[in-house]
Coordinates of C-alpha atoms in Angstrom, one line a residue:
M6 CA 73.3 63.8 145.2
R7 CA 72.0 61.0 147.5
A8 CA 69.0 61.2 145.1
S9 CA 69.3 63.1 142.6
V10 CA 72.7 60.8 141.5
I11 CA 72.6 58.2 143.8
P12 CA 69.1 57.0 145.5
P13 CA 69.0 56.1 148.9
D14 CA 66.9 52.9 147.3
A15 CA 68.5 52.6 144.3
P16 CA 69.4 49.4 143.8
P17 CA 73.3 48.1 144.6
P18 CA 75.5 49.0 141.2
V19 CA 75.3 46.3 138.8
A20 CA 78.6 45.1 136.6
D21 CA 80.4 42.7 135.5
G22 CA 80.3 39.9 138.0
T23 CA 83.6 38.0 136.2
S24 CA 85.6 41.1 136.5
G25 CA 87.7 43.1 139.6
G26 CA 86.9 40.0 142.2
G27 CA 89.6 40.2 145.0
V28 CA 90.6 43.3 144.0
E29 CA 87.0 44.9 144.3
D30 CA 86.6 43.1 147.7
A31 CA 89.9 44.2 149.2
I32 CA 88.8 47.7 147.9
N33 CA 85.5 47.8 149.9
G34 CA 86.9 45.9 152.6
F35 CA 89.5 49.0 153.0
I36 CA 86.8 51.8 152.9
D37 CA 83.8 49.8 154.9
P38 CA 84.6 50.9 158.2
L39 CA 85.5 55.0 157.2
T40 CA 82.2 54.2 155.4
Q41 CA 80.4 53.2 158.6
A42 CA 81.7 56.0 160.2
V43 CA 80.9 58.7 158.3
S44 CA 77.3 57.4 157.2
S45 CA 77.2 57.1 161.1
V46 CA 76.9 60.6 162.0
I47 CA 75.7 62.2 158.7
F48 CA 72.6 59.9 158.4
A49 CA 72.4 59.7 161.7
E50 CA 68.4 59.5 162.9
V51 CA 66.2 61.1 165.6
T52 CA 62.8 60.8 166.1
V53 CA 59.6 63.0 166.3
F54 CA 56.5 61.7 167.2
G55 CA 57.5 58.3 166.2
I56 CA 58.7 58.5 162.9
T57 CA 62.6 58.2 162.6
F58 CA 64.3 60.2 160.0
P59 CA 67.9 61.3 159.0
W60 CA 69.0 64.8 161.1
I61 CA 69.8 66.5 157.6
V62 CA 66.7 66.3 156.0
A63 CA 65.6 69.3 159.3
W64 CA 68.9 71.0 158.6
L65 CA 67.7 71.5 155.3
V66 CA 64.1 72.1 155.9
I67 CA 64.7 74.3 158.3
A68 CA 67.1 76.6 156.1
G69 CA 64.2 76.6 153.0
T70 CA 61.6 78.4 156.6
A71 CA 63.9 80.4 157.5
F72 CA 64.7 81.6 154.0
T73 CA 61.8 81.7 153.1
L74 CA 60.4 83.8 156.1
Y75 CA 63.5 86.5 155.5
F76 CA 63.5 87.3 151.8
G77 CA 59.0 87.6 152.2
A78 CA 58.2 84.2 150.3
I79 CA 60.7 85.3 147.4
Q80 CA 59.7 82.3 145.5
L81 CA 56.4 83.1 145.0
R82 CA 57.0 86.9 144.0
G83 CA 59.6 86.6 141.8
F84 CA 58.6 83.9 140.2
K85 CA 56.9 85.8 137.0
H86 CA 60.3 87.9 137.4
A87 CA 62.2 84.7 136.7
L88 CA 60.5 82.9 133.6
S89 CA 61.0 86.4 132.3
L90 CA 64.4 86.4 132.8
V91 CA 64.9 82.9 131.3
R92 CA 62.7 83.8 128.3
A93 CA 64.6 86.8 127.6
S94 CA 67.9 85.0 127.9
S95 CA 66.9 81.8 125.8
R96 CA 66.5 84.4 123.2
K97 CA 69.6 86.1 122.6
N98 CA 73.1 85.4 124.0
G99 CA 73.1 87.9 127.1
D100 CA 73.9 92.0 126.4
A101 CA 76.8 93.3 125.0
G102 CA 79.4 93.9 128.0
D103 CA 77.8 92.0 130.6
P104 CA 80.7 89.4 132.0
G105 CA 80.2 85.7 132.5
E106 CA 80.4 82.6 129.7
V107 CA 76.8 82.0 129.4
T108 CA 73.3 82.8 129.1
P109 CA 71.0 82.2 132.0
F110 CA 68.7 80.2 130.5
R111 CA 72.0 77.6 130.0
A112 CA 73.2 77.9 133.5
L113 CA 69.6 76.9 134.2
T114 CA 70.0 74.0 132.3
A115 CA 73.5 73.2 133.7
A116 CA 72.3 73.1 136.8
V117 CA 69.3 71.4 136.3
S118 CA 71.1 68.8 134.9
G119 CA 72.6 67.4 137.8
T120 CA 69.3 67.6 139.9
V121 CA 66.9 65.6 137.7
G122 CA 68.0 62.3 137.2
L123 CA 67.3 58.6 139.0
G124 CA 66.2 60.2 142.1
N125 CA 63.4 61.5 140.1
I126 CA 62.4 57.8 138.7
A127 CA 63.2 55.9 141.9
G128 CA 62.7 58.3 144.6
V129 CA 59.1 59.3 143.9
A130 CA 58.1 55.7 143.9
V131 CA 59.5 54.3 147.1
A132 CA 58.1 58.4 148.6
V133 CA 53.9 57.4 147.6
T134 CA 54.9 54.1 148.2
V135 CA 55.8 53.9 151.8
G136 CA 54.3 57.8 152.3
G137 CA 51.0 57.2 150.5
P138 CA 49.7 59.8 147.3
G139 CA 50.2 62.3 150.4
A140 CA 53.7 62.3 150.1
T141 CA 53.6 64.0 147.1
F142 CA 51.8 67.1 148.6
W143 CA 54.8 67.5 151.0
M144 CA 58.0 66.7 148.9
I145 CA 56.0 70.0 146.6
L146 CA 55.9 72.5 149.5
C147 CA 59.5 71.6 150.2
G148 CA 60.5 72.1 146.6
L149 CA 59.3 75.6 147.2
L150 CA 61.3 75.8 150.1
G151 CA 64.2 74.8 148.4
M152 CA 63.6 77.7 146.1
A153 CA 64.5 80.2 148.9
I154 CA 67.7 78.4 149.1
K155 CA 68.3 78.0 145.9
F156 CA 68.0 82.1 145.4
V157 CA 70.5 82.7 148.4
E158 CA 73.1 80.6 147.6
C159 CA 73.2 81.3 143.6
T160 CA 72.9 85.2 144.3
L161 CA 76.1 84.7 146.5
G162 CA 77.5 82.8 143.6
V163 CA 77.4 85.3 140.9
K164 CA 78.3 88.1 143.3
Y165 CA 81.4 86.5 144.6
R166 CA 82.4 84.9 141.6
E167 CA 86.2 85.4 139.8
I168 CA 86.9 86.0 135.9
D169 CA 90.2 84.9 134.7
E170 CA 92.0 86.9 132.4
D171 CA 90.4 84.8 129.3
G172 CA 86.9 85.1 130.4
T173 CA 86.8 81.8 132.5
V174 CA 84.4 82.2 135.6
R175 CA 85.1 80.5 138.8
G176 CA 82.2 80.7 141.5
G177 CA 80.0 78.7 143.9
P178 CA 80.6 77.9 147.8
L179 CA 84.7 77.8 147.2
Q180 CA 84.8 81.9 146.7
Y181 CA 81.7 83.0 148.6
L182 CA 82.8 81.2 151.6
R183 CA 85.8 82.7 151.9
R184 CA 85.2 86.3 150.3
G185 CA 82.0 86.5 151.6
L186 CA 82.3 85.3 155.0
A187 CA 85.5 88.2 155.1
D188 CA 83.4 90.5 154.2
R189 CA 81.4 89.7 157.8
G190 CA 84.3 89.7 159.7
L191 CA 84.6 86.1 159.5
A192 CA 87.7 85.5 157.0
R193 CA 89.2 82.6 159.4
C194 CA 86.0 80.8 159.1
G195 CA 85.7 80.9 155.6
R196 CA 89.6 79.4 155.5
V197 CA 88.0 76.6 157.1
L198 CA 85.2 76.1 155.2
A199 CA 86.3 76.4 151.6
P200 CA 89.2 73.8 151.8
L201 CA 86.6 71.4 153.6
F202 CA 83.7 72.0 150.7
A203 CA 86.3 71.3 148.5
V204 CA 88.1 68.0 149.2
V205 CA 83.8 66.7 149.3
I206 CA 82.9 67.9 146.3
V207 CA 86.2 66.5 143.9
V208 CA 85.3 63.1 146.2
F209 CA 81.7 62.8 145.3
A210 CA 82.3 64.5 142.0
V211 CA 84.6 61.9 141.0
L212 CA 83.1 58.6 142.1
G213 CA 78.9 59.1 142.6
G214 CA 78.4 61.9 140.1
N215 CA 80.7 59.5 137.7
M216 CA 81.2 55.9 138.6
F217 CA 77.8 55.4 140.1
Q218 CA 76.4 57.2 136.6
I219 CA 77.8 54.6 134.1
N220 CA 77.4 51.8 136.0
Q221 CA 73.8 52.4 136.8
T222 CA 73.7 53.0 132.7
L223 CA 75.3 50.0 131.9
A224 CA 73.1 47.9 134.1
Q225 CA 69.7 49.4 132.7
L226 CA 71.3 49.0 129.0
R227 CA 72.3 45.0 130.1
G228 CA 68.3 44.8 131.3
V229 CA 66.7 45.7 128.1
T230 CA 68.9 43.9 125.7
G231 CA 68.7 40.2 126.9
G232 CA 70.7 40.6 130.3
D233 CA 73.6 37.9 131.1
D234 CA 72.3 36.4 127.6
G235 CA 72.8 40.2 126.1
F236 CA 75.3 41.2 124.1
M237 CA 75.9 43.9 126.6
A238 CA 76.9 41.0 128.7
G239 CA 80.3 40.2 129.5
T240 CA 83.5 42.4 130.6
G241 CA 84.7 43.4 127.2
A242 CA 81.1 44.8 126.4
G243 CA 81.5 46.7 129.5
L244 CA 84.7 48.0 129.0
T245 CA 83.7 49.1 125.2
F246 CA 80.8 51.0 126.4
G247 CA 83.5 52.2 129.3
I248 CA 85.7 53.7 127.2
V249 CA 83.4 55.7 124.8
S250 CA 81.5 56.8 127.8
S251 CA 85.3 58.5 128.9
A252 CA 85.7 60.3 126.0
L253 CA 82.3 61.7 125.8
I254 CA 83.2 62.9 128.8
A255 CA 86.5 64.2 128.0
I256 CA 85.5 65.6 125.0
V257 CA 82.9 68.0 126.9
L258 CA 85.4 68.4 130.0
L259 CA 87.7 69.7 128.0
G260 CA 85.4 72.3 126.2
G261 CA 84.3 74.1 129.6
M262 CA 81.4 75.5 130.8
K263 CA 80.5 76.7 128.0
T264 CA 80.5 73.7 126.2
I265 CA 78.6 71.9 129.1
G266 CA 76.1 74.7 129.1
A267 CA 76.0 74.3 125.3
V268 CA 75.4 70.3 125.9
T269 CA 73.3 70.3 128.6
A270 CA 70.8 73.3 126.6
R271 CA 70.1 70.0 124.2
L272 CA 70.3 67.2 126.6
V273 CA 67.9 68.8 129.9
P274 CA 64.7 69.7 126.9
A275 CA 65.4 66.7 125.5
M276 CA 65.4 64.2 128.6
A277 CA 62.7 66.0 130.3
A278 CA 60.1 65.9 126.5
I279 CA 61.1 62.2 126.8
Y280 CA 60.2 61.3 130.0
I281 CA 57.4 64.0 130.4
G282 CA 55.9 62.6 127.4
A283 CA 55.7 59.5 128.4
C284 CA 53.8 60.7 132.0
F285 CA 51.5 62.3 129.7
V286 CA 50.4 59.7 127.6
V287 CA 49.4 57.2 130.8
I288 CA 47.8 60.4 132.9
G289 CA 45.6 60.9 129.4
A290 CA 45.0 56.9 129.0
N291 CA 43.4 57.4 132.8
A292 CA 42.3 61.1 132.6
S293 CA 38.8 60.1 134.3
Y294 CA 41.0 59.1 137.3
V295 CA 43.1 62.6 137.3
P296 CA 40.6 64.3 139.4
S297 CA 40.4 61.0 142.3
A298 CA 44.0 60.9 141.7
L299 CA 44.8 64.3 142.8
G300 CA 41.9 64.1 146.0
S301 CA 43.9 60.9 147.0
I302 CA 47.0 63.6 147.6
V303 CA 45.3 66.0 149.0
E304 CA 43.3 63.6 151.2
G305 CA 46.0 61.4 152.0
A306 CA 48.5 64.8 152.9
F307 CA 46.3 65.3 155.9
A308 CA 44.6 61.7 157.0
P309 CA 46.7 59.4 155.5
S310 CA 45.7 55.6 156.3
G311 CA 48.0 52.3 156.3
V312 CA 50.9 55.0 157.0
A313 CA 53.5 54.8 159.7
G314 CA 53.2 57.6 162.1
G315 CA 49.9 59.1 160.1
A316 CA 50.0 62.4 159.1
I317 CA 53.3 63.4 160.6
G318 CA 54.9 60.2 158.8
V319 CA 53.6 61.1 155.5
I320 CA 55.2 64.5 156.3
I321 CA 58.7 63.7 156.9
I322 CA 58.9 61.3 154.1
G323 CA 57.4 63.8 151.5
F324 CA 59.9 66.2 153.1
Q325 CA 62.8 63.7 153.0
R326 CA 62.2 62.6 149.6
A327 CA 62.4 66.2 148.2
A328 CA 65.5 67.2 150.4
F329 CA 67.4 64.3 148.5
S330 CA 66.7 65.7 145.1
N331 CA 66.6 68.8 145.0
E332 CA 70.2 69.9 145.8
A333 CA 69.3 73.0 147.4
G334 CA 71.9 74.2 150.3
L335 CA 74.3 71.4 149.4
G336 CA 76.3 74.5 147.1
S337 CA 77.0 72.3 144.0
S338 CA 74.4 74.4 141.8
P339 CA 75.9 78.1 142.4
M340 CA 78.8 76.7 140.2
A341 CA 77.1 76.4 137.4
H342 CA 74.8 79.5 137.8
A343 CA 78.3 81.4 138.4
A344 CA 79.3 81.2 134.6
V345 CA 75.8 83.0 134.1
K346 CA 75.9 86.6 131.9
T347 CA 74.9 89.2 134.4
K348 CA 76.0 92.6 135.8
H349 CA 73.0 92.0 138.7
P350 CA 74.0 89.4 140.8
V351 CA 70.6 88.6 142.3
T352 CA 68.7 88.1 138.8
E353 CA 70.7 84.9 138.5
G354 CA 69.2 84.0 142.3
F355 CA 66.1 84.2 140.8
V356 CA 66.7 82.3 137.6
A357 CA 68.2 79.6 140.2
M358 CA 64.5 79.6 141.9
L359 CA 63.4 77.6 139.4
G360 CA 65.4 74.7 139.4
P361 CA 64.0 72.8 142.8
F362 CA 60.7 73.9 140.8
I363 CA 61.4 71.6 137.4
D364 CA 63.0 68.7 139.5
T365 CA 61.1 68.6 142.6
V366 CA 57.3 70.3 142.1
V367 CA 57.0 69.6 138.1
V368 CA 58.7 66.2 137.7
C369 CA 59.0 64.4 141.0
T370 CA 55.1 65.4 140.9
I371 CA 54.1 64.2 137.8
T372 CA 56.0 61.1 138.4
A373 CA 53.9 60.6 141.5
V374 CA 50.7 61.4 139.8
T375 CA 51.8 58.8 137.0
I376 CA 51.9 56.2 139.4
I377 CA 49.1 57.2 141.4
I378 CA 46.6 56.8 138.5
A379 CA 48.3 53.7 136.3
R380 CA 48.0 52.0 139.8
P381 CA 50.3 49.3 138.6
E382 CA 49.9 45.8 140.3
S383 CA 53.6 46.1 141.8
W384 CA 52.5 49.4 143.4
L385 CA 50.0 48.1 145.2
A386 CA 51.9 44.7 146.2
A387 CA 54.4 46.9 147.6
R388 CA 52.0 49.4 149.7
D389 CA 50.6 46.2 151.4
A390 CA 54.2 44.7 152.2
V391 CA 55.4 48.2 153.6
A392 CA 52.3 48.2 155.4
N393 CA 54.0 44.4 156.4
G394 CA 57.1 46.1 157.8
E395 CA 58.5 44.7 154.6
A396 CA 61.2 45.7 152.8
V397 CA 60.6 49.1 149.8
P398 CA 61.3 47.4 146.1
D399 CA 63.1 49.4 143.7
G400 CA 61.4 52.6 142.8
V401 CA 62.6 52.0 139.4
T402 CA 60.7 49.0 138.6
L403 CA 57.3 50.6 140.0
T404 CA 58.0 53.8 137.8
S405 CA 58.9 51.6 135.0
D406 CA 55.6 49.5 135.5
A407 CA 53.2 52.5 135.9
F408 CA 54.0 53.3 132.1
A409 CA 54.0 49.8 131.1
T410 CA 50.1 49.7 132.1
V411 CA 49.7 51.3 128.8
M412 CA 53.2 51.2 127.2
P413 CA 54.6 47.7 127.5
W414 CA 57.6 48.5 125.4
F415 CA 58.4 51.2 127.8
P416 CA 62.0 50.3 129.8
Y417 CA 62.8 51.1 126.1
I418 CA 62.1 54.6 126.2
L419 CA 63.3 54.2 130.0
T420 CA 66.7 53.1 128.9
V421 CA 67.0 56.1 127.0
A422 CA 65.7 59.0 129.5
V423 CA 68.5 57.2 131.8
V424 CA 71.1 57.5 129.4
L425 CA 69.9 61.1 129.3
F426 CA 70.2 62.0 132.9
A427 CA 73.2 59.8 133.5
F428 CA 75.5 61.6 131.2
S429 CA 74.2 65.0 131.7
T430 CA 75.0 64.1 135.2
I431 CA 78.1 63.3 134.4
V432 CA 79.4 66.4 132.8
T433 CA 77.8 68.8 135.1
W434 CA 79.3 67.2 138.6
S435 CA 82.7 66.7 137.0
F436 CA 82.4 70.4 136.1
Y437 CA 81.7 71.0 139.5
G438 CA 84.4 68.8 140.7
Q439 CA 87.1 70.8 138.4
Q440 CA 86.2 74.1 140.3
G441 CA 87.1 72.1 143.7
W442 CA 90.1 70.5 142.2
A443 CA 91.9 73.8 140.9
D444 CA 91.2 75.2 144.5
L445 CA 93.0 72.5 146.5
F446 CA 95.7 71.7 143.9
G447 CA 95.6 75.2 141.4
R448 CA 94.8 75.9 137.6
S449 CA 97.7 75.2 135.8
R450 CA 97.2 72.7 132.7
A451 CA 99.3 70.1 133.9
S452 CA 96.5 69.5 137.1
L453 CA 93.5 70.0 135.1
V454 CA 94.4 67.8 132.8
A455 CA 95.2 65.4 135.5
Y456 CA 91.8 65.9 136.7
K457 CA 90.0 65.0 133.9
L458 CA 92.3 62.1 133.0
L459 CA 91.1 61.2 136.8
V460 CA 87.8 61.3 135.7
S461 CA 87.8 59.8 132.2
T462 CA 89.7 56.8 134.1
C463 CA 86.9 57.0 136.4
A464 CA 84.3 56.3 134.0
I465 CA 85.9 53.0 132.4
V466 CA 86.4 52.0 136.5
G467 CA 82.5 52.3 137.1
S468 CA 81.9 50.0 134.3
L469 CA 83.8 46.9 135.5
L470 CA 84.3 46.9 139.3
T471 CA 81.2 47.9 141.4
L472 CA 83.1 49.2 144.6
G473 CA 80.2 49.8 146.7
A474 CA 81.5 51.0 149.6
V475 CA 83.5 53.3 147.8
L476 CA 80.4 55.1 146.7
D477 CA 78.8 55.0 149.7
L478 CA 81.1 56.8 151.7
A479 CA 81.2 59.3 148.3
D480 CA 76.9 59.4 149.1
A481 CA 77.7 60.0 153.2
L482 CA 80.2 62.6 152.2
L483 CA 78.6 64.9 150.1
F484 CA 75.7 65.6 152.5
T485 CA 78.7 67.2 154.6
L486 CA 78.4 70.0 151.9
A487 CA 75.3 71.2 153.6
L488 CA 76.7 71.9 156.6
F489 CA 79.1 73.9 155.4
N490 CA 77.3 75.6 153.0
V491 CA 73.9 76.3 154.9
I492 CA 76.1 78.0 157.7
G493 CA 77.5 80.5 155.4
L494 CA 74.6 81.3 153.6
Y495 CA 73.3 82.0 157.2
L496 CA 75.7 84.1 157.4
M497 CA 75.6 85.6 154.3
A498 CA 72.2 86.3 153.9
P499 CA 72.1 90.2 154.8
I500 CA 74.2 90.9 151.7
V501 CA 71.9 88.6 149.7
K502 CA 69.2 91.3 151.3
K503 CA 71.1 94.4 150.2
E504 CA 71.4 92.9 146.3
L505 CA 68.3 92.4 146.3
A506 CA 67.1 96.2 147.8
S507 CA 69.6 97.4 144.6
Y508 CA 68.4 95.5 142.2
R509 CA 64.9 96.7 143.4
A510 CA 65.9 100.0 143.1
H511 CA 67.8 99.5 139.3
L512 CA 64.2 98.3 138.4
K513 CA 62.2 101.5 139.9
S514 CA 64.8 103.6 138.1
R515 CA 64.6 101.8 135.0
K516 CA 60.8 101.9 134.6
E517 CA 60.8 105.5 135.5
Q518 CA 63.7 106.3 132.8
G519 CA 61.3 104.5 130.4
Q520 CA 58.4 106.4 131.3
E521 CA 60.3 110.0 131.1
Q522 CA 61.5 108.7 127.6
G523 CA 57.8 107.7 126.6
Q524 CA 58.6 103.7 125.7
G525 CA 55.4 101.8 125.7
Q526 CA 57.2 98.4 125.2
Q527 CA 58.1 96.8 128.3
S528 CA 61.3 95.1 128.7
P529 CA 60.8 91.5 130.1
Q530 CA 63.4 92.4 132.4
D531 CA 61.4 94.9 134.3
V532 CA 58.5 92.7 135.3
E533 CA 57.9 93.4 138.8
V534 CA 60.1 91.5 141.0
G535 CA 57.1 91.7 143.8

């Protein structure tokens, strides 16, 4: 997505300037008018109290607020239950007879792998530069609102999933927009929204979720290996990198959701350990400044200094960065969560809530605190520059400089993190795109092989060409998913409420039966929902 896959403030994609040439210019020139037209609608800006921001941000924040109220702050009351479900699933491979392909833990890591990315590194740095430390507070709040959206969409993803004879699971907006809206007497609306969703998610998966990640990873590798003079420079190195990446992507995709879940179950904890571990090294080295840093976050949230628009400006900046970070409302994550092994759809709604919590409340917050507490010269200079109306520097550089205050060798660690972020994002989004492709062109062997060949080929193209206008188009189109999906979520919210009531009744009955039988040990899943 725009922040986790293509950050709004990411540096321009970098490819070998010797390749592509006229072909790349011709493609960009052809696509650019369409890109401008779509972006002018999707990212059209509105002004509130003198602060200008994309209307799509308000669309997502309002949805999060509405579902939080409708479900009685489910993200707070059900948080303990969500943790218990994940802990239980991480120790076993699901209950016998449960339909699905993967455990809740693996479904969660697959979904998180698609959201945690460059936006957590670059986007957060930009937020605390433009909005000051106080933007962190509002990012956290928006992340909490996003948890309510994830609860709704992922519950629907499991409820309306379809399981083939071979056990393969298909679920997400492509299913619930059709069948769920039909249950609400709105079948015609679903027949319009679902195909539109399919087209957009295929376009983004192939371009933004694939080519951009390959391109940025190659640029990072070149940067730490000597730049234009290093061994990763040149067309040959780029082509080799693209071919190797393409092969790895194809191997994972051939294994389906089970393989993707297995890969991300290892990659996500690994990249989280590397990145968060580095953050804590910086925070630990500046431990005496932690209270003042946290104080500046709270104070800056309500009484900022040097921020355009004052407190309202900080709120909007924080909400904007968080909305662009965790994918809540876009409908992508339900595709991964739909494959979970469970008899009760709402259980995966609880598990899915942890995604925005990990992505925004944890990772983004730790990144922000690291930058605030390290106070690198580049960040202080950038804040002064923004206050004077100048452009915001590259967010990745600001984050890297914060780590370099304690670990001068950090660019190499950042490279490892970027590679892990990118690969997990590619395989997850490629899976999402495959669902859209199958919806449009069928699930025949030939159709699915054609899609996998397309994805693998685009990985190679991404290592050679930039195609900036094409990637910008995919980026703009992606947020149309929020339109299609959130409309459906509003209309199907009563269905989710019924599922929640049914699940609570199930837990109550299970608890009463346990008491009658004299069972003293409480199952992790029996933790009360709240």
